[in-house]
Structures are given as structure tokens and as C-alpha cells.
Amino acid sequence: MNVNEIKYLHLNLNNQAELLKLIKLYENVFEMESFPYPSDNYLVKLLKNENIIFVVAKYEKDIIGGLTAHELPSTYFEANEVYVYDLAVHPNFQKKGIGSRLIEELKNISCSKGDKEIFLQADVGDDAVDFYHKIGGVPENVIHFSFSCNKKG
């Protein structure tokens, strides 16, 4: 594989098939339990949302990497901050600059829209921590809390 043959796409409404392939990539890379995939209507809803950014790395017909980011309006300044919710590269294609290029593509998109900052989280001890250091990320010590919306009863 020649890395110059990889195409990087900012998904739009015409890319439902690519979005579904990205979701399947996440399932594989993150070793998630199988789950029912979102309906076509839901995929369209996601792609229509101007505050969600999907960027994929495509090699031939396969999605080999991608990210999902959400633009969040700031209370403190008149610009959005961008939270990278998911970033994954297929294991067979890691360490070839694809993850770095995905972040660069996101920076280009976000900065051209006037967004102020991009941020993400990584689990302590995860290989991704070294990757984020390498591409210029500045770590912050935070604790992540989760709250479920599932009702018990």
C-alpha cells in the first residue's frame, strides 16, 4: 500500500455508506460487543448535523481510519471548541501517519470554521497517549465522570 493512495474525506450527506463503514471500524478497533447498527434515517440525521464532523481515511473501497468530532459552543468566547469523540485506525494500517493526517484534516476543517480549540481524552496507559504527545497534544490532568441516562425500574 502506498500512503499516497489514501483519500481523506470530510463526510457529507452523500456519504451514508462511508459513515456505516466508519461505525463498523470503531466496533472492530475498540473491540466492542456487537450492537444493532443505526438506521439509514439516523445516519442521515448525523450527517445533516453541522456540529458533528466525520473525517475518514479511505483506501480503495475500505475505510481504514476515521474520527468523529463534535463542535461545542463556548460560554466564554464567540467560537466553538471541538471534542474528538472517537479516533481509530485499523490495526493493519497503524503507524503509517494516518492518525496524524486525520487530526490535521480536522484542524483544517475546524480552523477554517473559526473554531478555537480541539480536545480529546485518552485512557491512562493507552498506546494512544504516546501518539497524542507525538503529534503535539498537551496533556491535562482531569478525571472523567460518566452519568447514565438509563432509567432503572
PDB file of C-alpha atoms in Angstrom:
ATOM      1  CA  MET A   1       0.000   0.000   0.000  1.00  0.00           C
ATOM      2  CA  ASN A   2       1.222   3.469  -0.904  1.00  0.00           C
ATOM      3  CA  VAL A   3       0.105   6.095   1.630  1.00  0.00           C
ATOM      4  CA  ASN A   4      -0.396   8.493  -1.289  1.00  0.00           C
ATOM      5  CA  GLU A   5      -3.274   6.280  -2.423  1.00  0.00           C
ATOM      6  CA  ILE A   6      -5.230   7.019   0.768  1.00  0.00           C
ATOM      7  CA  LYS A   7      -8.014   9.560   0.328  1.00  0.00           C
ATOM      8  CA  TYR A   8      -9.175  11.692   3.245  1.00  0.00           C
ATOM      9  CA  LEU A   9     -12.828  12.683   3.182  1.00  0.00           C
ATOM     10  CA  HIS A  10     -14.916  15.063   5.263  1.00  0.00           C
ATOM     11  CA  LEU A  11     -18.205  13.167   5.168  1.00  0.00           C
ATOM     12  CA  ASN A  12     -21.365  14.865   3.984  1.00  0.00           C
ATOM     13  CA  LEU A  13     -24.957  13.849   3.316  1.00  0.00           C
ATOM     14  CA  ASN A  14     -23.895  11.708   0.339  1.00  0.00           C
ATOM     15  CA  ASN A  15     -21.651   9.506   2.483  1.00  0.00           C
ATOM     16  CA  GLN A  16     -24.054   7.252   4.395  1.00  0.00           C
ATOM     17  CA  ALA A  17     -22.190   4.108   3.290  1.00  0.00           C
ATOM     18  CA  GLU A  18     -18.858   5.522   4.471  1.00  0.00           C
ATOM     19  CA  LEU A  19     -20.357   6.511   7.837  1.00  0.00           C
ATOM     20  CA  LEU A  20     -21.665   2.989   8.373  1.00  0.00           C
ATOM     21  CA  LYS A  21     -18.221   1.585   7.475  1.00  0.00           C
ATOM     22  CA  LEU A  22     -16.685   4.009   9.994  1.00  0.00           C
ATOM     23  CA  ILE A  23     -19.020   2.746  12.711  1.00  0.00           C
ATOM     24  CA  LYS A  24     -18.024  -0.831  11.859  1.00  0.00           C
ATOM     25  CA  LEU A  25     -14.354   0.176  12.046  1.00  0.00           C
ATOM     26  CA  TYR A  26     -14.917   1.623  15.523  1.00  0.00           C
ATOM     27  CA  GLU A  27     -16.638  -1.600  16.570  1.00  0.00           C
ATOM     28  CA  ASN A  28     -13.621  -3.606  15.373  1.00  0.00           C
ATOM     29  CA  VAL A  29     -10.791  -1.389  16.644  1.00  0.00           C
ATOM     30  CA  PHE A  30     -12.406  -0.701  20.029  1.00  0.00           C
ATOM     31  CA  GLU A  31     -13.354  -4.393  20.369  1.00  0.00           C
ATOM     32  CA  MET A  32     -16.932  -3.530  21.174  1.00  0.00           C
ATOM     33  CA  GLU A  33     -19.655  -6.082  21.645  1.00  0.00           C
ATOM     34  CA  SER A  34     -21.858  -6.400  18.579  1.00  0.00           C
ATOM     35  CA  PHE A  35     -24.749  -3.972  18.551  1.00  0.00           C
ATOM     36  CA  PRO A  36     -27.535  -3.115  16.123  1.00  0.00           C
ATOM     37  CA  TYR A  37     -26.258  -0.522  13.652  1.00  0.00           C
ATOM     38  CA  PRO A  38     -28.078   2.799  13.352  1.00  0.00           C
ATOM     39  CA  SER A  39     -30.845   3.031  10.761  1.00  0.00           C
ATOM     40  CA  ASP A  40     -30.359   4.895   7.484  1.00  0.00           C
ATOM     41  CA  ASN A  41     -32.592   7.670   8.850  1.00  0.00           C
ATOM     42  CA  TYR A  42     -30.348   8.092  11.873  1.00  0.00           C
ATOM     43  CA  LEU A  43     -27.199   8.132   9.709  1.00  0.00           C
ATOM     44  CA  VAL A  44     -28.775  10.901   7.622  1.00  0.00           C
ATOM     45  CA  LYS A  45     -29.629  12.805  10.820  1.00  0.00           C
ATOM     46  CA  LEU A  46     -25.990  12.590  11.938  1.00  0.00           C
ATOM     47  CA  LEU A  47     -24.654  13.682   8.564  1.00  0.00           C
ATOM     48  CA  LYS A  48     -27.059  16.642   8.453  1.00  0.00           C
ATOM     49  CA  ASN A  49     -25.852  17.877  11.850  1.00  0.00           C
ATOM     50  CA  GLU A  50     -23.415  20.711  11.117  1.00  0.00           C
ATOM     51  CA  ASN A  51     -21.910  20.379  14.610  1.00  0.00           C
ATOM     52  CA  ILE A  52     -20.648  16.834  14.020  1.00  0.00           C
ATOM     53  CA  ILE A  53     -17.541  16.347  11.916  1.00  0.00           C
ATOM     54  CA  PHE A  54     -16.697  12.968  10.404  1.00  0.00           C
ATOM     55  CA  VAL A  55     -13.345  12.530   8.665  1.00  0.00           C
ATOM     56  CA  VAL A  56     -12.302   9.202   7.171  1.00  0.00           C
ATOM     57  CA  ALA A  57      -9.225   7.687   5.578  1.00  0.00           C
ATOM     58  CA  LYS A  58     -10.270   5.597   2.595  1.00  0.00           C
ATOM     59  CA  TYR A  59      -8.033   3.080   0.834  1.00  0.00           C
ATOM     60  CA  GLU A  60      -9.628   1.668  -2.283  1.00  0.00           C
ATOM     61  CA  LYS A  61     -13.187   0.880  -1.082  1.00  0.00           C
ATOM     62  CA  ASP A  62     -12.295   0.386   2.590  1.00  0.00           C
ATOM     63  CA  ILE A  63     -12.479   2.852   5.462  1.00  0.00           C
ATOM     64  CA  ILE A  64      -9.164   2.244   7.250  1.00  0.00           C
ATOM     65  CA  GLY A  65      -9.334   5.130   9.700  1.00  0.00           C
ATOM     66  CA  GLY A  66     -11.589   7.875  10.862  1.00  0.00           C
ATOM     67  CA  LEU A  67     -12.695  10.249  13.533  1.00  0.00           C
ATOM     68  CA  THR A  68     -15.873  11.732  14.918  1.00  0.00           C
ATOM     69  CA  ALA A  69     -15.728  15.205  16.455  1.00  0.00           C
ATOM     70  CA  HIS A  70     -18.394  17.438  17.977  1.00  0.00           C
ATOM     71  CA  GLU A  71     -18.361  21.224  17.889  1.00  0.00           C
ATOM     72  CA  LEU A  72     -19.387  22.670  21.243  1.00  0.00           C
ATOM     73  CA  PRO A  73     -20.367  26.331  21.600  1.00  0.00           C
ATOM     74  CA  SER A  74     -18.322  28.092  24.248  1.00  0.00           C
ATOM     75  CA  THR A  75     -19.826  30.160  27.014  1.00  0.00           C
ATOM     76  CA  TYR A  76     -16.609  32.157  27.387  1.00  0.00           C
ATOM     77  CA  PHE A  77     -15.837  33.251  23.823  1.00  0.00           C
ATOM     78  CA  GLU A  78     -17.603  33.505  20.494  1.00  0.00           C
ATOM     79  CA  ALA A  79     -16.187  30.350  18.944  1.00  0.00           C
ATOM     80  CA  ASN A  80     -16.679  26.618  19.198  1.00  0.00           C
ATOM     81  CA  GLU A  81     -14.401  24.105  20.823  1.00  0.00           C
ATOM     82  CA  VAL A  82     -14.136  20.722  19.123  1.00  0.00           C
ATOM     83  CA  TYR A  83     -14.221  17.469  21.072  1.00  0.00           C
ATOM     84  CA  VAL A  84     -12.821  14.393  19.323  1.00  0.00           C
ATOM     85  CA  TYR A  85     -15.175  11.671  20.495  1.00  0.00           C
ATOM     86  CA  ASP A  86     -13.655   8.770  18.531  1.00  0.00           C
ATOM     87  CA  LEU A  87     -10.440   8.299  16.561  1.00  0.00           C
ATOM     88  CA  ALA A  88      -9.439   4.919  15.155  1.00  0.00           C
ATOM     89  CA  VAL A  89      -7.120   3.413  12.575  1.00  0.00           C
ATOM     90  CA  HIS A  90      -7.391  -0.221  11.531  1.00  0.00           C
ATOM     91  CA  PRO A  91      -4.535  -2.197  13.181  1.00  0.00           C
ATOM     92  CA  ASN A  92      -3.114  -3.215   9.774  1.00  0.00           C
ATOM     93  CA  PHE A  93      -2.662   0.465   8.880  1.00  0.00           C
ATOM     94  CA  GLN A  94      -1.386   1.917  12.153  1.00  0.00           C
ATOM     95  CA  LYS A  95       1.982   3.693  12.417  1.00  0.00           C
ATOM     96  CA  LYS A  96       1.772   4.943   8.831  1.00  0.00           C
ATOM     97  CA  GLY A  97       0.815   8.551   9.599  1.00  0.00           C
ATOM     98  CA  ILE A  98      -2.933   8.039   9.068  1.00  0.00           C
ATOM     99  CA  GLY A  99      -3.981   9.111  12.578  1.00  0.00           C
ATOM    100  CA  SER A 100      -1.793  12.217  12.326  1.00  0.00           C
ATOM    101  CA  ARG A 101      -3.292  13.079   8.963  1.00  0.00           C
ATOM    102  CA  LEU A 102      -6.841  12.618  10.296  1.00  0.00           C
ATOM    103  CA  ILE A 103      -6.101  15.136  13.065  1.00  0.00           C
ATOM    104  CA  GLU A 104      -4.557  17.524  10.510  1.00  0.00           C
ATOM    105  CA  GLU A 105      -7.652  17.242   8.329  1.00  0.00           C
ATOM    106  CA  LEU A 106      -9.825  18.004  11.366  1.00  0.00           C
ATOM    107  CA  LYS A 107      -7.644  21.008  12.230  1.00  0.00           C
ATOM    108  CA  ASN A 108      -8.041  22.340   8.684  1.00  0.00           C
ATOM    109  CA  ILE A 109     -11.821  21.949   8.811  1.00  0.00           C
ATOM    110  CA  SER A 110     -12.179  23.353  12.336  1.00  0.00           C
ATOM    111  CA  CYS A 111      -9.817  26.289  11.920  1.00  0.00           C
ATOM    112  CA  SER A 112     -11.463  27.307   8.642  1.00  0.00           C
ATOM    113  CA  LYS A 113     -14.795  27.427  10.518  1.00  0.00           C
ATOM    114  CA  GLY A 114     -13.294  29.654  13.215  1.00  0.00           C
ATOM    115  CA  ASP A 115     -13.225  27.046  15.977  1.00  0.00           C
ATOM    116  CA  LYS A 116     -10.873  27.903  18.850  1.00  0.00           C
ATOM    117  CA  GLU A 117      -9.534  24.579  20.116  1.00  0.00           C
ATOM    118  CA  ILE A 118      -9.640  20.820  19.579  1.00  0.00           C
ATOM    119  CA  PHE A 119      -9.505  18.486  22.572  1.00  0.00           C
ATOM    120  CA  LEU A 120      -9.864  14.764  23.303  1.00  0.00           C
ATOM    121  CA  GLN A 121      -9.369  12.270  26.060  1.00  0.00           C
ATOM    122  CA  ALA A 122      -7.305   9.099  26.299  1.00  0.00           C
ATOM    123  CA  ASP A 123      -7.154   6.381  28.902  1.00  0.00           C
ATOM    124  CA  VAL A 124      -4.030   6.426  31.074  1.00  0.00           C
ATOM    125  CA  GLY A 125      -1.661   3.726  29.870  1.00  0.00           C
ATOM    126  CA  ASP A 126      -3.264   3.543  26.429  1.00  0.00           C
ATOM    127  CA  ASP A 127      -0.873   3.488  23.433  1.00  0.00           C
ATOM    128  CA  ALA A 128      -2.784   6.496  22.116  1.00  0.00           C
ATOM    129  CA  VAL A 129      -1.263   8.685  24.852  1.00  0.00           C
ATOM    130  CA  ASP A 130       2.182   8.421  23.234  1.00  0.00           C
ATOM    131  CA  PHE A 131       0.649   9.128  19.825  1.00  0.00           C
ATOM    132  CA  TYR A 132      -1.085  12.294  21.057  1.00  0.00           C
ATOM    133  CA  HIS A 133       2.173  13.507  22.639  1.00  0.00           C
ATOM    134  CA  LYS A 134       3.988  12.844  19.355  1.00  0.00           C
ATOM    135  CA  ILE A 135       1.582  14.949  17.277  1.00  0.00           C
ATOM    136  CA  GLY A 136       1.786  17.919  19.630  1.00  0.00           C
ATOM    137  CA  GLY A 137      -1.030  17.298  22.080  1.00  0.00           C
ATOM    138  CA  VAL A 138      -0.629  18.873  25.505  1.00  0.00           C
ATOM    139  CA  PRO A 139      -1.904  16.631  28.322  1.00  0.00           C
ATOM    140  CA  GLU A 140      -4.103  17.917  31.136  1.00  0.00           C
ATOM    141  CA  ASN A 141      -4.776  16.091  34.378  1.00  0.00           C
ATOM    142  CA  VAL A 142      -8.531  15.591  34.617  1.00  0.00           C
ATOM    143  CA  ILE A 143     -10.911  12.998  35.947  1.00  0.00           C
ATOM    144  CA  HIS A 144     -13.670  11.900  33.613  1.00  0.00           C
ATOM    145  CA  PHE A 145     -17.082  11.245  35.187  1.00  0.00           C
ATOM    146  CA  SER A 146     -19.949   9.495  33.432  1.00  0.00           C
ATOM    147  CA  PHE A 147     -23.633   9.620  34.253  1.00  0.00           C
ATOM    148  CA  SER A 148     -26.069   7.148  32.749  1.00  0.00           C
ATOM    149  CA  CYS A 149     -29.407   8.231  31.353  1.00  0.00           C
ATOM    150  CA  ASN A 150     -30.789   4.701  31.643  1.00  0.00           C
ATOM    151  CA  LYS A 151     -33.732   4.528  33.990  1.00  0.00           C
ATOM    152  CA  LYS A 152     -33.855   1.604  36.363  1.00  0.00           C
ATOM    153  CA  GLY A 153     -37.094   0.011  37.277  1.00  0.00           C
TER     154      GLY A 153
END
